[in-house]
mmCIF file with all atom_site columns, C-alpha atoms in Angstrom:
data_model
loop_
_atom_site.group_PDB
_atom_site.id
_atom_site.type_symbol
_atom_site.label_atom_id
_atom_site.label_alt_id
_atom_site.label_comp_id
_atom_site.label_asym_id
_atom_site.label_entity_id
_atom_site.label_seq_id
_atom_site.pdbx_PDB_ins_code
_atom_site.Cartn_x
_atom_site.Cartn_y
_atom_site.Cartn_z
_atom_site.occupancy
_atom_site.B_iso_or_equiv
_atom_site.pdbx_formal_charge
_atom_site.auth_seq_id
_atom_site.auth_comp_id
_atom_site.auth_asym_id
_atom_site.auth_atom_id
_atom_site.pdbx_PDB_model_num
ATOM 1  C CA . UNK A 1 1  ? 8.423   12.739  -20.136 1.00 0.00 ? 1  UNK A CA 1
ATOM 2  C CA . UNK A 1 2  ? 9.886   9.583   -18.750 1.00 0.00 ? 2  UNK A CA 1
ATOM 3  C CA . UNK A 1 3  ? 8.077   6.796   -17.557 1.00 0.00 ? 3  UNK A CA 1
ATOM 4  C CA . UNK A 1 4  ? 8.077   4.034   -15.538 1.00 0.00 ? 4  UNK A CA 1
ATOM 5  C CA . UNK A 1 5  ? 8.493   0.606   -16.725 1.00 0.00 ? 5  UNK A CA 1
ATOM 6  C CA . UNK A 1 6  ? 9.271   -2.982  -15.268 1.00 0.00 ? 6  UNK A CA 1
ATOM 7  C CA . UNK A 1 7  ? 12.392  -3.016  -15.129 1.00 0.00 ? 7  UNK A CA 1
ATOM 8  C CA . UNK A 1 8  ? 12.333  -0.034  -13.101 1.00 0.00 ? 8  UNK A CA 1
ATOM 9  C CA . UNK A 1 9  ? 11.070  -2.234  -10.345 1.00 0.00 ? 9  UNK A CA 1
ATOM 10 C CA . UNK A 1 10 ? 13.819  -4.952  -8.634  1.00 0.00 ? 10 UNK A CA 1
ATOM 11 C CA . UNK A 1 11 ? 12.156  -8.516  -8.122  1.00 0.00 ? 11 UNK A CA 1
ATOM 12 C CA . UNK A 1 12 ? 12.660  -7.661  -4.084  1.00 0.00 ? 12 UNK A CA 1
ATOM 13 C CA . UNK A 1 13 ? 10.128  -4.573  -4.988  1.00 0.00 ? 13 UNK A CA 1
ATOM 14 C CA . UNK A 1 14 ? 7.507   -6.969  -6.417  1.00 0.00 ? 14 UNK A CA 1
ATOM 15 C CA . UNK A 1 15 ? 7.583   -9.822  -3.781  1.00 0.00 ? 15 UNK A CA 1
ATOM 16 C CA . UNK A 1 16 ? 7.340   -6.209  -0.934  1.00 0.00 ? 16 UNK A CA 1
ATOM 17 C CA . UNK A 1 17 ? 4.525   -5.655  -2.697  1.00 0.00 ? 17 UNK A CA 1
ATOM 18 C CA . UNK A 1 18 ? 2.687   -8.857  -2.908  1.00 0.00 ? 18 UNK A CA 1
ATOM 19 C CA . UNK A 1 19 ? 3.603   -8.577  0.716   1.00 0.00 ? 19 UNK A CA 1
ATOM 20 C CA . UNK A 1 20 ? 1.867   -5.886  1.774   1.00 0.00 ? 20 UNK A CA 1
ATOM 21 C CA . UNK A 1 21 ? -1.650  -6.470  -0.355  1.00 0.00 ? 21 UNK A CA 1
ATOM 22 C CA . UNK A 1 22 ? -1.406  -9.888  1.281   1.00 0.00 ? 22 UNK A CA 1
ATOM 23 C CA . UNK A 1 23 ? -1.232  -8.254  4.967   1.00 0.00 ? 23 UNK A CA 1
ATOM 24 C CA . UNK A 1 24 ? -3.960  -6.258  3.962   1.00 0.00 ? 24 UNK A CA 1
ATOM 25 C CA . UNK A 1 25 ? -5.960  -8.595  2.788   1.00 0.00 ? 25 UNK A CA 1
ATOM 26 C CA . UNK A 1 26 ? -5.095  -11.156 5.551   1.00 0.00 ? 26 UNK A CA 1
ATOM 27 C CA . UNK A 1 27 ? -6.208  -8.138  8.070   1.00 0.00 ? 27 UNK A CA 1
ATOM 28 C CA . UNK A 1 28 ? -9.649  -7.347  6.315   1.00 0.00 ? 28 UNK A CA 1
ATOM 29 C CA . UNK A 1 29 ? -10.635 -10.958 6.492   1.00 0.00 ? 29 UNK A CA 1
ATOM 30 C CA . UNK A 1 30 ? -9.246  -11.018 9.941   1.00 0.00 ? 30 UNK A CA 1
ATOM 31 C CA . UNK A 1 31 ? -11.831 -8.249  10.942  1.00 0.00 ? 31 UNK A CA 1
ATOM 32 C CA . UNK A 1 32 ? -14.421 -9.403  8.764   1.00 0.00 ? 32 UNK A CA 1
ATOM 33 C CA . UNK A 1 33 ? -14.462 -13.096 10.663  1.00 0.00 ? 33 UNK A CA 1
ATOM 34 C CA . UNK A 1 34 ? -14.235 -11.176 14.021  1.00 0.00 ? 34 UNK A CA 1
ATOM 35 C CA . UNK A 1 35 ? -16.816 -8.429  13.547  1.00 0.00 ? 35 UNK A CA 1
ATOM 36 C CA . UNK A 1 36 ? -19.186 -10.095 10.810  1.00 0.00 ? 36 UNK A CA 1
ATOM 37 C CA . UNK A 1 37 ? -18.949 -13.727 10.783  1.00 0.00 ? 37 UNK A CA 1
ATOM 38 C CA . UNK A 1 38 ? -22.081 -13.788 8.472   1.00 0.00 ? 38 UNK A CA 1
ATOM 39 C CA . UNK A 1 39 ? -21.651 -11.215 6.474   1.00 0.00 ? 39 UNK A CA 1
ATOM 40 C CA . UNK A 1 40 ? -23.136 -8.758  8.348   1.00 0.00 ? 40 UNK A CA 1
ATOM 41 C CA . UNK A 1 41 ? -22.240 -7.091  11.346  1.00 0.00 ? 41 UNK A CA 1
ATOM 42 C CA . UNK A 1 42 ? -23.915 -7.080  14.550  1.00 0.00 ? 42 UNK A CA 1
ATOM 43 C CA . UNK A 1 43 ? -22.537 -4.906  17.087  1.00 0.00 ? 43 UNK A CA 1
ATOM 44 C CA . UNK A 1 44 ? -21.552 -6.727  20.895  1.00 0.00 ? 44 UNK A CA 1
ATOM 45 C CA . UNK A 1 45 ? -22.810 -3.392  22.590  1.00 0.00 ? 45 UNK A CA 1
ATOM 46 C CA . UNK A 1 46 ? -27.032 -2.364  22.852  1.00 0.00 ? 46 UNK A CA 1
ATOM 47 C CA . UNK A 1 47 ? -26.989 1.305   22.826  1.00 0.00 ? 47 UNK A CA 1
ATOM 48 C CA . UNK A 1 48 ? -26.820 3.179   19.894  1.00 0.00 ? 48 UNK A CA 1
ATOM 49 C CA . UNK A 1 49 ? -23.567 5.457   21.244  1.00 0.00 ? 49 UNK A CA 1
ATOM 50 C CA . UNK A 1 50 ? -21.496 2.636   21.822  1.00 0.00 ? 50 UNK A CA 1
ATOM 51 C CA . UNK A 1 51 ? -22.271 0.654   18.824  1.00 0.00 ? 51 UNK A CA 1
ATOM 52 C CA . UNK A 1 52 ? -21.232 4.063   16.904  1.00 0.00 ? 52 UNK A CA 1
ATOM 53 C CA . UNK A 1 53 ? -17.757 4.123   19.275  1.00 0.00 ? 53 UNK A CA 1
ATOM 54 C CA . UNK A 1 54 ? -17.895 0.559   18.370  1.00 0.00 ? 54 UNK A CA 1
ATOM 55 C CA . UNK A 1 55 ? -17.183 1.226   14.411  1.00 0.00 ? 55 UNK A CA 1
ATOM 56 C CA . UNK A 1 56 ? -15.455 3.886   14.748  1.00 0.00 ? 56 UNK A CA 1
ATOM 57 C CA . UNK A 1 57 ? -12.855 1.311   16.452  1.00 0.00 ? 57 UNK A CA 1
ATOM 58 C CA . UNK A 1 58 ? -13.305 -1.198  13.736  1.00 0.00 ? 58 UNK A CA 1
ATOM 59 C CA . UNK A 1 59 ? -12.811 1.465   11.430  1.00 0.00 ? 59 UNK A CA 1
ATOM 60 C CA . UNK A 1 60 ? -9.834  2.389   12.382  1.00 0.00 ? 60 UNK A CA 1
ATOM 61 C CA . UNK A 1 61 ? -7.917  -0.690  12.975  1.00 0.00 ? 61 UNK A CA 1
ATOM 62 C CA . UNK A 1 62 ? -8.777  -1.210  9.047   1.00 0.00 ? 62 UNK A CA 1
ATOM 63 C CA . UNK A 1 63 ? -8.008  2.495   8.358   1.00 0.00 ? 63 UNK A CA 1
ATOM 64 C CA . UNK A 1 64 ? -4.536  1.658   10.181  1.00 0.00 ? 64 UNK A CA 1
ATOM 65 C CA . UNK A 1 65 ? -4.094  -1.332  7.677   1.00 0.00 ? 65 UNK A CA 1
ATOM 66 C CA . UNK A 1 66 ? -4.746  0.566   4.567   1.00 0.00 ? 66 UNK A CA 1
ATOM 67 C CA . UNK A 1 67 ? -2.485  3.474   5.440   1.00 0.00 ? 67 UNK A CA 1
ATOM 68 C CA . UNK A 1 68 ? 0.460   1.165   6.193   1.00 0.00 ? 68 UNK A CA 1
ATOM 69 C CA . UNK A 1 69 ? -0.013  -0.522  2.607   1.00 0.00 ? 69 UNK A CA 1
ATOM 70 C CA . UNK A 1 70 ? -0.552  2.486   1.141   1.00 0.00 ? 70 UNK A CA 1
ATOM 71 C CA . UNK A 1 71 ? 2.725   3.883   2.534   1.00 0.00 ? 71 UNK A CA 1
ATOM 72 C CA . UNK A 1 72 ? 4.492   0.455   1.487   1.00 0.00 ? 72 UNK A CA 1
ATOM 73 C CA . UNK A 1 73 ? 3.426   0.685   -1.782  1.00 0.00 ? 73 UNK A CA 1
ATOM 74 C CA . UNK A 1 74 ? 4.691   4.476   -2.321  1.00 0.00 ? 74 UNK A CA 1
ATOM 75 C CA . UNK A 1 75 ? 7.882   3.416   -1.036  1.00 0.00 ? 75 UNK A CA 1
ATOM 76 C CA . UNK A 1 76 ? 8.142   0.550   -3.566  1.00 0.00 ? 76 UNK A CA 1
ATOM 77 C CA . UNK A 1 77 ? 7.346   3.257   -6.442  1.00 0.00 ? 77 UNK A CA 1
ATOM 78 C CA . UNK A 1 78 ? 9.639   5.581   -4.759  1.00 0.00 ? 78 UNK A CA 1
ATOM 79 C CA . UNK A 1 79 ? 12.478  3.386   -5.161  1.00 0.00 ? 79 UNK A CA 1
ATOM 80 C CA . UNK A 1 80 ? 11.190  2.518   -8.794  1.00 0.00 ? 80 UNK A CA 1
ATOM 81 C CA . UNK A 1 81 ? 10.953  6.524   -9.976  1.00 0.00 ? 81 UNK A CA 1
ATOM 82 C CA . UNK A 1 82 ? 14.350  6.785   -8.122  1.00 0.00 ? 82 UNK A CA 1
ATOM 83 C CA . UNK A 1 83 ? 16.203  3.867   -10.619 1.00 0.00 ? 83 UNK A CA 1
ATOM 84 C CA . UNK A 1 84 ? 14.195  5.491   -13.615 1.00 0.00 ? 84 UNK A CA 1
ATOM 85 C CA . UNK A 1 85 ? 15.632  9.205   -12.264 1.00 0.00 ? 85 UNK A CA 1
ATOM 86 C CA . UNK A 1 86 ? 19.433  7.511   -11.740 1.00 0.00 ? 86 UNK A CA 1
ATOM 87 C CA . UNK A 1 87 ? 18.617  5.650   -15.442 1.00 0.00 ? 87 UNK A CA 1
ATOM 88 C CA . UNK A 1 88 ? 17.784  8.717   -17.296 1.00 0.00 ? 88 UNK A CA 1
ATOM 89 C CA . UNK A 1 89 ? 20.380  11.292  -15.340 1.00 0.00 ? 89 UNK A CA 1
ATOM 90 C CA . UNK A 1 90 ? 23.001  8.914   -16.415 1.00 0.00 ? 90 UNK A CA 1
ATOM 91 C CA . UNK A 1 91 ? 22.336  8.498   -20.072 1.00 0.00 ? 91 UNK A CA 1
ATOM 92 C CA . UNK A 1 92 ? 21.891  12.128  -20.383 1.00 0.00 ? 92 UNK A CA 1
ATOM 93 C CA . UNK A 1 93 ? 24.548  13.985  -18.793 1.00 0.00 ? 93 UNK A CA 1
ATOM 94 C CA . UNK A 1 94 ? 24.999  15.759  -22.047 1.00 0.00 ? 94 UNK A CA 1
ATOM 95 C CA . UNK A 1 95 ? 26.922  14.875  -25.503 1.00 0.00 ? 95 UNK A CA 1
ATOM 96 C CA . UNK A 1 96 ? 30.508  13.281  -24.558 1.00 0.00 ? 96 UNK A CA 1
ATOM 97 C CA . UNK A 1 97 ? 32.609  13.840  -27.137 1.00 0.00 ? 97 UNK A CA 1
ATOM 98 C CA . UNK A 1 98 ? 31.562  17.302  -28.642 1.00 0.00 ? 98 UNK A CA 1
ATOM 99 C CA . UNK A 1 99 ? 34.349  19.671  -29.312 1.00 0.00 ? 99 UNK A CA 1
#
């Protein structure tokens, strides 16, 4: 079984990923400061309904944030497994010189 390592992973892979846990940090705070400048929310809307409709909204905008990162950061390790796949596949196409 092969696994990854570091150098598996190009410095363009590491600053993409910095990237994208910045972004999703960035965005967190972002709704955080909007929604619960305290540290604790308190919905705009009275009735119980629309404060529900009212997470579910917040919700998903950070839902929408995670998933992107989360699809980022399998392409970053998809690119990784792929130079560990073309590494290995080349160093083992079989014995060269065996008559």
């Amino acid at each position: 079984m092969y696994r990854l390592t570091i150098n598996d992973f190009t410095d363009e892979d590491v600053a993409e990923f910095h990237r994208l846990m910045s972004e999703l940090l960035t965005k967190c705070a972002s709704v955080g400061e909007r929604h619960a400048p305290e540290g604790t929310w308190v919905p705009s809307t009275a009735g119980l309904f629309d404060q529900m409709a009212e997470s579910m909204q917040l919700v998903a905008e950070v839902s929408r944030a995670l998933n992107h990162t989360r699809a980022g950061i399998r392409r970053v390790g998809g690119r990784a497994r792929q130079r560990l796949y073309d590494r290995v596949s080349g160093r083992h196409e079989g014995p060269a010189g065996l008559a």
